[in-house]
Tab-separated table of C-alpha atoms in Angstrom:
chain	number	residue	atom	x	y	z
A	271	MET	CA	-23.032	-75.241	-86.397
A	272	GLU	CA	-23.972	-71.833	-85.036
A	273	ASP	CA	-22.200	-69.629	-87.593
A	274	ASP	CA	-22.353	-72.162	-90.440
A	275	MET	CA	-26.039	-72.957	-90.864
A	276	HIS	CA	-26.650	-70.847	-93.960
A	277	ALA	CA	-23.423	-71.469	-95.894
A	278	MET	CA	-22.998	-74.031	-98.662
A	279	GLU	CA	-20.358	-76.759	-98.700
A	280	LEU	CA	-18.497	-77.203	-101.970
A	281	PRO	CA	-19.547	-80.552	-103.482
A	282	ASP	CA	-16.736	-82.983	-104.258
A	283	THR	CA	-17.580	-83.549	-107.927
A	284	PRO	CA	-15.484	-84.108	-111.078
A	285	GLU	CA	-16.791	-80.826	-112.474
A	286	LEU	CA	-15.668	-78.834	-109.442
A	287	ARG	CA	-12.293	-80.564	-109.387
A	288	THR	CA	-11.819	-79.527	-113.027
A	289	LYS	CA	-12.762	-75.937	-112.115
A	290	PHE	CA	-10.279	-75.961	-109.214
A	291	ALA	CA	-7.554	-77.244	-111.540
A	292	GLU	CA	-8.286	-74.499	-114.088
A	293	ASP	CA	-8.241	-71.766	-111.430
A	294	GLY	CA	-5.033	-73.217	-110.015
A	295	ALA	CA	-3.337	-73.194	-113.420
A	296	TYR	CA	-4.423	-69.586	-113.964
A	297	GLY	CA	-3.069	-68.600	-110.547
A	298	MET	CA	0.238	-70.378	-111.170
A	299	LYS	CA	0.684	-68.436	-114.401
A	300	LEU	CA	-0.369	-65.140	-112.802
A	301	LEU	CA	2.162	-65.519	-109.980
A	302	GLY	CA	4.949	-66.925	-112.137
A	303	LEU	CA	5.049	-70.287	-110.355
A	304	ALA	CA	6.726	-73.233	-112.062
A	305	GLY	CA	5.380	-76.120	-109.983
A	306	PRO	CA	4.390	-77.332	-106.521
A	307	ASP	CA	7.816	-76.864	-104.894
A	308	VAL	CA	8.052	-73.566	-102.990
A	309	GLN	CA	11.014	-71.366	-103.990
A	310	PRO	CA	12.829	-68.886	-101.683
A	311	TRP	CA	11.641	-65.836	-103.657
A	312	GLU	CA	8.037	-66.742	-102.806
A	313	ASP	CA	8.705	-65.550	-99.240
A	314	GLY	CA	9.920	-62.170	-100.500
A	315	PHE	CA	8.018	-58.884	-100.905
A	316	ARG	CA	5.160	-59.980	-103.184
A	317	THR	CA	3.274	-56.662	-103.413
A	318	HIS	CA	6.214	-54.324	-104.023
A	319	ASP	CA	4.790	-53.130	-107.364
A	320	ILE	CA	1.249	-52.550	-105.999
A	321	ALA	CA	2.128	-51.530	-102.438
A	322	GLU	CA	-0.482	-48.749	-102.290
A	323	HIS	CA	-3.261	-51.124	-103.387
A	324	SER	CA	-2.485	-54.196	-101.306
A	325	PHE	CA	-1.633	-55.583	-97.877
A	326	GLU	CA	0.960	-58.158	-96.858
A	327	TRP	CA	2.229	-59.818	-93.726
A	328	TRP	CA	4.791	-62.400	-92.597
A	329	TYR	CA	3.410	-64.399	-89.642
A	330	PHE	CA	5.307	-66.552	-87.113
A	331	ASP	CA	4.026	-68.464	-84.096
A	332	MET	CA	5.842	-70.588	-81.564
A	333	GLN	CA	4.575	-73.062	-78.960
A	334	LEU	CA	7.428	-73.142	-76.481
A	335	ASP	CA	8.454	-76.103	-74.358
A	336	ASP	CA	8.017	-74.081	-71.144
A	337	GLY	CA	4.255	-73.808	-71.817
A	338	SER	CA	4.286	-70.281	-73.222
A	339	THR	CA	3.379	-69.112	-76.726
A	340	LEU	CA	4.815	-66.334	-78.867
A	341	VAL	CA	3.292	-64.805	-82.002
A	342	ALA	CA	4.824	-62.200	-84.314
A	343	ALA	CA	3.503	-60.573	-87.492
A	344	PHE	CA	5.385	-58.154	-89.744
A	345	SER	CA	2.776	-56.171	-91.726
A	346	THR	CA	2.881	-53.575	-94.483
A	347	LYS	CA	-0.516	-52.210	-93.402
A	348	PRO	CA	-3.762	-53.388	-91.756
A	349	SER	CA	-5.516	-56.133	-93.749
A	350	ALA	CA	-8.765	-54.166	-93.413
A	351	ARG	CA	-7.260	-51.380	-95.541
A	352	ALA	CA	-5.725	-52.553	-98.812
A	353	ASP	CA	-5.718	-49.114	-100.438
A	354	GLY	CA	-3.441	-46.389	-99.156
A	355	PRO	CA	0.212	-45.821	-98.367
A	356	ILE	CA	2.329	-48.334	-96.487
A	357	ALA	CA	1.733	-48.188	-92.712
A	358	PRO	CA	4.127	-50.843	-91.354
A	359	SER	CA	3.832	-52.423	-87.933
A	360	VAL	CA	5.077	-55.356	-85.881
A	361	LEU	CA	2.608	-57.272	-83.710
A	362	ILE	CA	4.031	-59.278	-80.793
A	363	ILE	CA	1.857	-61.454	-78.529
A	364	HIS	CA	3.369	-63.374	-75.612
A	365	ARG	CA	1.313	-65.661	-73.365
A	366	ASP	CA	3.057	-67.264	-70.413
A	367	ALA	CA	2.366	-70.728	-69.028
A	368	GLN	CA	-0.021	-69.248	-66.435
A	369	GLY	CA	-2.167	-67.633	-69.135
A	370	THR	CA	-1.071	-64.000	-68.775
A	371	SER	CA	-0.845	-62.273	-72.165
A	372	ILE	CA	1.074	-59.251	-73.361
A	373	ARG	CA	0.233	-57.723	-76.735
A	374	GLU	CA	2.323	-55.020	-78.373
A	375	ASP	CA	1.371	-53.489	-81.716
A	376	ILE	CA	4.317	-51.374	-82.800
A	377	PRO	CA	3.609	-48.959	-85.684
A	378	GLN	CA	6.499	-47.470	-87.618
A	379	PRO	CA	6.837	-44.745	-90.277
A	380	PRO	CA	6.946	-45.900	-93.911
A	381	ASP	CA	10.689	-45.297	-94.214
A	382	ALA	CA	11.289	-47.776	-91.351
A	383	PHE	CA	10.121	-50.621	-93.617
A	384	SER	CA	12.284	-52.541	-96.059
A	385	SER	CA	11.963	-55.930	-97.716
A	386	ALA	CA	13.745	-57.938	-100.390
A	387	THR	CA	11.957	-59.493	-103.362
A	388	ASP	CA	14.236	-62.532	-103.801
A	389	GLY	CA	13.627	-63.988	-100.337
A	390	CYS	CA	12.448	-63.212	-96.825
A	391	HIS	CA	14.413	-60.210	-95.588
A	392	VAL	CA	11.852	-57.893	-94.027
A	393	ALA	CA	12.776	-55.203	-91.507
A	394	ILE	CA	10.414	-52.894	-89.627
A	395	GLY	CA	12.176	-50.557	-87.228
A	396	ASP	CA	14.459	-52.575	-84.959
A	397	SER	CA	12.691	-55.868	-85.741
A	398	HIS	CA	13.399	-58.193	-88.645
A	399	ALA	CA	12.707	-61.607	-90.175
A	400	ILE	CA	15.381	-63.091	-92.447
A	401	GLY	CA	15.244	-66.571	-93.954
A	402	ASP	CA	15.632	-68.912	-96.916
A	403	LEU	CA	12.737	-71.375	-96.267
A	404	ALA	CA	14.997	-73.809	-94.384
A	405	HIS	CA	16.321	-71.404	-91.735
A	406	TYR	CA	15.045	-68.126	-90.264
A	407	ASP	CA	16.487	-65.478	-87.968
A	408	LEU	CA	13.918	-63.453	-85.997
A	409	ARG	CA	14.552	-60.277	-84.058
A	410	MET	CA	11.602	-58.697	-82.233
A	411	ARG	CA	11.808	-55.484	-80.272
A	412	GLY	CA	8.815	-54.342	-78.249
A	413	ASP	CA	8.687	-52.201	-75.121
A	414	ARG	CA	7.979	-55.204	-72.874
A	415	VAL	CA	8.766	-58.220	-75.060
A	416	GLN	CA	11.976	-58.781	-77.005
A	417	ALA	CA	13.196	-61.930	-78.719
A	418	ASP	CA	16.171	-63.235	-80.691
A	419	LEU	CA	15.270	-66.585	-82.234
A	420	VAL	CA	16.296	-69.031	-84.933
A	421	ILE	CA	13.837	-71.357	-86.677
A	422	ASP	CA	14.824	-74.505	-88.546
A	423	ARG	CA	12.226	-76.026	-90.850
A	424	ALA	CA	11.275	-79.636	-90.000
A	425	CYS	CA	9.103	-80.540	-93.016
A	426	PRO	CA	8.970	-79.235	-96.598
A	427	SER	CA	7.543	-75.808	-97.396
A	428	TRP	CA	4.024	-75.953	-98.811
A	429	ARG	CA	1.672	-74.005	-101.000
A	430	PRO	CA	-1.919	-75.158	-101.686
A	431	GLY	CA	-1.778	-75.167	-105.493
A	432	ALA	CA	-1.235	-71.565	-106.550
A	433	GLY	CA	-2.164	-70.444	-103.038
A	434	MET	CA	-4.746	-67.979	-104.370
A	435	THR	CA	-8.386	-67.365	-103.461
A	436	PHE	CA	-10.151	-65.141	-105.993
A	437	LEU	CA	-12.766	-62.751	-104.608
A	438	ASP	CA	-14.507	-61.900	-107.891
A	439	HIS	CA	-15.535	-63.667	-111.094
A	440	ALA	CA	-13.108	-61.588	-113.162
A	441	LYS	CA	-10.210	-62.859	-111.019
A	442	ARG	CA	-8.874	-59.351	-110.419
A	443	HIS	CA	-9.097	-59.393	-106.624
A	444	TYR	CA	-7.482	-62.128	-104.579
A	445	LEU	CA	-5.936	-63.324	-101.346
A	446	ALA	CA	-2.727	-65.341	-101.564
A	447	TRP	CA	-0.850	-67.603	-99.178
A	448	VAL	CA	2.330	-69.652	-98.890
A	449	VAL	CA	3.598	-71.683	-95.915
A	450	PRO	CA	7.415	-71.656	-95.838
A	451	VAL	CA	7.549	-73.457	-92.461
A	452	PRO	CA	4.563	-75.763	-91.819
A	453	SER	CA	6.553	-77.264	-88.945
A	454	GLY	CA	9.863	-76.271	-87.420
A	455	ARG	CA	11.947	-76.023	-84.279
A	456	VAL	CA	12.775	-72.734	-82.610
A	457	ALA	CA	15.498	-71.810	-80.125
A	458	GLY	CA	16.803	-68.567	-78.685
A	459	THR	CA	16.172	-65.910	-76.065
A	460	VAL	CA	12.887	-64.279	-75.029
A	461	THR	CA	12.895	-61.303	-72.668
A	462	VAL	CA	9.721	-60.190	-70.881
A	463	ASP	CA	9.769	-57.103	-68.657
A	464	GLY	CA	13.552	-57.326	-68.425
A	465	GLN	CA	13.656	-61.028	-67.514
A	466	ALA	CA	15.504	-63.051	-70.155
A	467	ARG	CA	15.161	-66.802	-70.602
A	468	GLN	CA	16.398	-69.396	-73.060
A	469	VAL	CA	13.607	-71.123	-74.972
A	470	THR	CA	13.025	-74.025	-77.345
A	471	GLY	CA	9.838	-75.234	-78.979
A	472	ALA	CA	7.764	-75.792	-82.107
A	473	ALA	CA	7.419	-73.122	-84.793
A	474	TYR	CA	5.278	-72.214	-87.788
A	475	HIS	CA	5.585	-69.490	-90.451
A	476	ASP	CA	3.260	-68.401	-93.229
A	477	HIS	CA	3.042	-65.408	-95.549
A	478	ASN	CA	-0.154	-63.706	-96.734
A	479	TRP	CA	-0.965	-60.916	-99.151
A	480	GLY	CA	-3.840	-59.597	-101.226
A	481	ASN	CA	-5.105	-56.692	-103.283
A	482	ARG	CA	-8.498	-56.187	-101.680
A	483	GLN	CA	-9.514	-55.753	-98.064
A	484	MET	CA	-10.557	-59.078	-96.625
A	485	ASN	CA	-14.029	-58.084	-95.498
A	486	ALA	CA	-14.959	-57.193	-99.085
A	487	GLY	CA	-15.442	-60.862	-99.932
A	488	LEU	CA	-15.180	-62.888	-96.722
A	489	ASP	CA	-17.465	-63.218	-93.718
A	490	HIS	CA	-15.204	-65.191	-91.365
A	491	TRP	CA	-12.611	-67.927	-91.245
A	492	TYR	CA	-11.065	-70.589	-89.064
A	493	TRP	CA	-7.381	-71.379	-89.450
A	494	GLY	CA	-5.107	-73.595	-87.370
A	495	ARG	CA	-2.014	-75.755	-87.268
A	496	ALA	CA	-0.684	-78.546	-85.094
A	497	HIS	CA	2.457	-80.648	-84.744
A	498	ILE	CA	1.392	-83.848	-82.982
A	499	GLY	CA	3.091	-87.220	-82.732
A	500	GLY	CA	5.310	-86.709	-85.764
A	501	TYR	CA	2.490	-85.299	-87.925
A	502	THR	CA	1.958	-81.748	-89.165
A	503	VAL	CA	-1.506	-80.498	-90.041
A	504	VAL	CA	-2.499	-77.081	-91.368
A	505	TYR	CA	-6.237	-76.517	-91.719
A	506	ALA	CA	-8.526	-73.655	-92.666
A	507	ARG	CA	-12.004	-72.832	-93.807
A	508	LEU	CA	-12.931	-69.457	-95.261
A	509	THR	CA	-16.609	-68.526	-95.475
A	510	THR	CA	-17.565	-65.985	-98.104
A	511	ARG	CA	-20.096	-63.238	-97.832
A	512	GLY	CA	-23.406	-63.922	-99.492
A	513	VAL	CA	-23.242	-64.019	-103.286
A	514	LEU	CA	-26.437	-63.076	-105.134
A	515	GLY	CA	-28.166	-66.274	-106.234
A	516	VAL	CA	-25.696	-68.508	-104.389
A	517	GLY	CA	-25.386	-67.355	-100.786
A	518	GLN	CA	-22.407	-68.019	-98.562
A	519	ILE	CA	-19.838	-70.667	-99.519
A	520	HIS	CA	-17.269	-72.536	-97.423
A	521	LEU	CA	-13.757	-72.686	-98.934
A	522	PRO	CA	-11.611	-75.370	-97.231
A	523	THR	CA	-7.825	-75.837	-97.183
A	524	VAL	CA	-5.808	-78.624	-95.566
A	525	MET	CA	-2.353	-80.162	-95.435
A	526	LEU	CA	-1.503	-83.374	-93.563
A	527	ALA	CA	2.114	-84.541	-93.591
A	528	THR	CA	4.760	-86.549	-91.822
A	529	ARG	CA	8.253	-85.149	-91.391
A	530	ASP	CA	9.227	-86.082	-94.955
A	531	ARG	CA	5.999	-87.027	-96.764
A	532	LEU	CA	2.822	-85.222	-97.756
A	533	LEU	CA	-0.152	-87.453	-96.941
A	534	THR	CA	-2.783	-85.200	-98.520
A	535	ASP	CA	-3.519	-81.594	-99.378
A	536	ASP	CA	-6.805	-82.280	-101.166
A	537	PRO	CA	-9.194	-79.621	-99.777
A	538	LEU	CA	-12.570	-80.635	-101.192
A	539	PRO	CA	-13.382	-83.484	-98.746
A	540	LEU	CA	-12.729	-81.305	-95.663
A	541	ARG	CA	-15.760	-80.507	-93.500
A	542	LEU	CA	-16.190	-78.642	-90.214
A	543	VAL	CA	-18.953	-78.816	-87.604
A	544	THR	CA	-18.807	-76.345	-84.711
A	545	SER	CA	-20.752	-76.476	-81.450
A	546	GLY	CA	-20.835	-75.150	-77.909
A	547	GLU	CA	-20.840	-71.490	-78.870
A	548	VAL	CA	-20.120	-68.980	-76.092
A	549	PRO	CA	-19.978	-65.175	-76.091
A	550	GLY	CA	-16.549	-63.638	-76.436
A	551	PRO	CA	-15.104	-61.085	-74.039
A	552	ALA	CA	-16.535	-57.569	-73.772
A	553	PRO	CA	-17.155	-55.136	-75.308
A	554	GLU	CA	-18.314	-56.659	-78.596
A	555	LYS	CA	-18.778	-60.252	-77.362
A	556	GLN	CA	-18.404	-61.775	-80.819
A	557	PRO	CA	-19.153	-65.470	-80.149
A	558	TYR	CA	-16.903	-68.452	-80.736
A	559	PRO	CA	-17.445	-72.244	-80.520
A	560	THR	CA	-15.809	-74.461	-77.898
A	561	SER	CA	-15.773	-77.573	-80.103
A	562	LEU	CA	-14.558	-77.935	-83.699
A	563	GLU	CA	-14.964	-81.303	-85.410
A	564	TRP	CA	-13.011	-81.452	-88.675
A	565	THR	CA	-13.531	-84.498	-90.904
A	566	TRP	CA	-12.003	-85.532	-94.242
A	567	ALA	CA	-13.087	-88.573	-96.273
A	568	HIS	CA	-12.284	-89.602	-99.826
A	569	GLY	CA	-12.858	-93.174	-100.943
A	570	ASP	CA	-11.457	-95.532	-98.302
A	571	GLU	CA	-9.234	-92.848	-96.772
A	572	HIS	CA	-10.300	-90.580	-93.944
A	573	PHE	CA	-9.035	-88.562	-91.006
A	574	ARG	CA	-10.560	-86.579	-88.172
A	575	MET	CA	-9.404	-83.638	-86.060
A	576	SER	CA	-11.349	-83.089	-82.838
A	577	VAL	CA	-10.535	-79.694	-81.310
A	578	SER	CA	-11.791	-78.981	-77.792
A	579	ASN	CA	-11.145	-77.025	-74.595
A	580	PRO	CA	-9.982	-73.780	-76.266
A	581	ARG	CA	-7.887	-71.381	-74.174
A	582	LEU	CA	-8.069	-67.803	-75.394
A	583	ILE	CA	-4.617	-66.348	-76.063
A	584	GLU	CA	-5.775	-63.009	-77.418
A	585	SER	CA	-8.812	-61.175	-78.712
A	586	LEU	CA	-8.173	-58.224	-81.007
A	587	ASP	CA	-10.498	-55.464	-82.171
A	588	MET	CA	-9.799	-55.310	-85.916
A	589	GLY	CA	-12.021	-52.299	-86.584
A	590	ASP	CA	-10.102	-49.791	-88.689
A	591	GLY	CA	-10.425	-46.434	-87.004
A	592	GLY	CA	-8.556	-44.838	-89.915
A	593	ALA	CA	-10.985	-46.001	-92.577
A	594	SER	CA	-12.543	-43.446	-94.890
A	595	TRP	CA	-16.063	-42.135	-94.359
A	596	ARG	CA	-17.106	-44.064	-97.486
A	597	HIS	CA	-15.815	-47.350	-96.026
A	598	ARG	CA	-17.528	-46.666	-92.689
A	599	LEU	CA	-20.814	-45.899	-94.442
A	600	LEU	CA	-20.714	-48.998	-96.660
A	601	HIS	CA	-19.804	-51.264	-93.758
A	602	ALA	CA	-21.923	-49.707	-91.026
A	603	GLY	CA	-22.841	-52.168	-88.288
A	604	GLU	CA	-19.783	-54.362	-88.861
A	605	HIS	CA	-17.079	-54.898	-86.275
A	606	PRO	CA	-14.220	-57.223	-87.292
A	607	TRP	CA	-12.820	-59.283	-84.428
A	608	TYR	CA	-9.950	-61.750	-84.104
A	609	TYR	CA	-9.607	-64.605	-81.606
A	610	ASP	CA	-6.438	-66.659	-81.104
A	611	PHE	CA	-6.569	-69.942	-79.161
A	612	THR	CA	-4.569	-72.896	-78.002
A	613	ALA	CA	-6.677	-76.047	-77.612
A	614	ASP	CA	-6.602	-79.823	-77.256
A	615	MET	CA	-6.639	-81.939	-80.402
A	616	GLU	CA	-7.180	-85.606	-81.175
A	617	LEU	CA	-5.942	-86.534	-84.654
A	618	ASP	CA	-7.192	-89.848	-86.075
A	619	ILE	CA	-5.516	-90.736	-89.414
A	620	HIS	CA	-6.311	-93.407	-91.997
A	621	VAL	CA	-4.652	-91.929	-95.087
A	622	ALA	CA	-1.905	-93.013	-97.531
A	623	GLY	CA	-1.137	-96.203	-95.640
A	624	VAL	CA	-0.965	-94.480	-92.241
A	625	ASP	CA	-3.297	-95.679	-89.462
A	626	ASP	CA	-2.688	-93.799	-86.239
A	627	THR	CA	-4.362	-91.800	-83.477
A	628	VAL	CA	-2.430	-89.127	-81.583
A	629	THR	CA	-3.276	-86.337	-79.156
A	630	GLY	CA	-1.699	-83.006	-78.372
A	631	GLU	CA	-2.297	-79.277	-78.718
A	632	THR	CA	-3.258	-77.074	-81.645
A	633	LEU	CA	-3.042	-73.336	-82.126
A	634	TYR	CA	-5.913	-71.846	-84.111
A	635	GLU	CA	-7.772	-68.626	-84.800
A	636	LYS	CA	-11.209	-67.388	-85.675
A	637	MET	CA	-11.340	-64.175	-87.687
A	638	ILE	CA	-14.733	-62.465	-87.875
A	639	LEU	CA	-14.970	-59.870	-90.642
A	640	ARG	CA	-18.552	-58.699	-90.146
């Protein structure tokens, strides 16, 4: 529990469940959401009216059947800098089956960005993501990595309630999230250094936005997803910065589903214990654990996710060299860092009439905002 010792778990009490329900209802009204079913417009440009005071990205990752992984993110600006003009970029990360990674961060001028508000139709330079929740067309153009892919959703789109995490008591500042493709299949062509190959595999897509830089309210988070043995699981835990009189708080999120049925998305019972911490790669050496034990128990139902043997896909320095002098002064001594892993997972389920144990791989990240 190296980075978790001083943070408080949210107690699973009737009072807190009532508070969650009230916050969820407020968020639904604020975002204009009618119910739990995700609508195509929710994957559109959500910050178009506050673009200079927000960030937003559309994220895709693919675990390919040939043993490689591919990640793409279409961003309006760095998440560490909510205020300021649009500074669009496309991030492409390719890791081959032998473990060799290529990362390309492709900035573009503001006029190279466009996005629709009634659905996912985002274009940045020569790259684009176009989709309607059920089907997506991806075009990625880097100097070394290019891809033309189609994704077909394999289980229903999901949003955890309103999908909002408020960062202040007044509920003015927030992070928001929707998962159009918790699980899908991908097919198409990937070209690396001029060598093209046909690929198939598993896919995931989510969409994030907010109106305050993440390190203003958060210390770090874990997020991951897996498609194992006919089950889809999306899991996360955000840890806040210290709040006067309260300290740090863990904020969990989880979804467990079959191809056509949600088993649970109740976050309050989710717990995480980490162990086996090791230093990260130079120069900053931000540490990360080598074992993550996720448990969920409510009444007679329970499930467990044991994550082990992480293989580092990428480590990214998230320090914002373009930040203002005021930001650098207020956040002196901090160095945000991002780790992306593939790892082994054992998933043991005893929920909603399902009793099963399956093994496979998960893709997860640790984002350190301090």
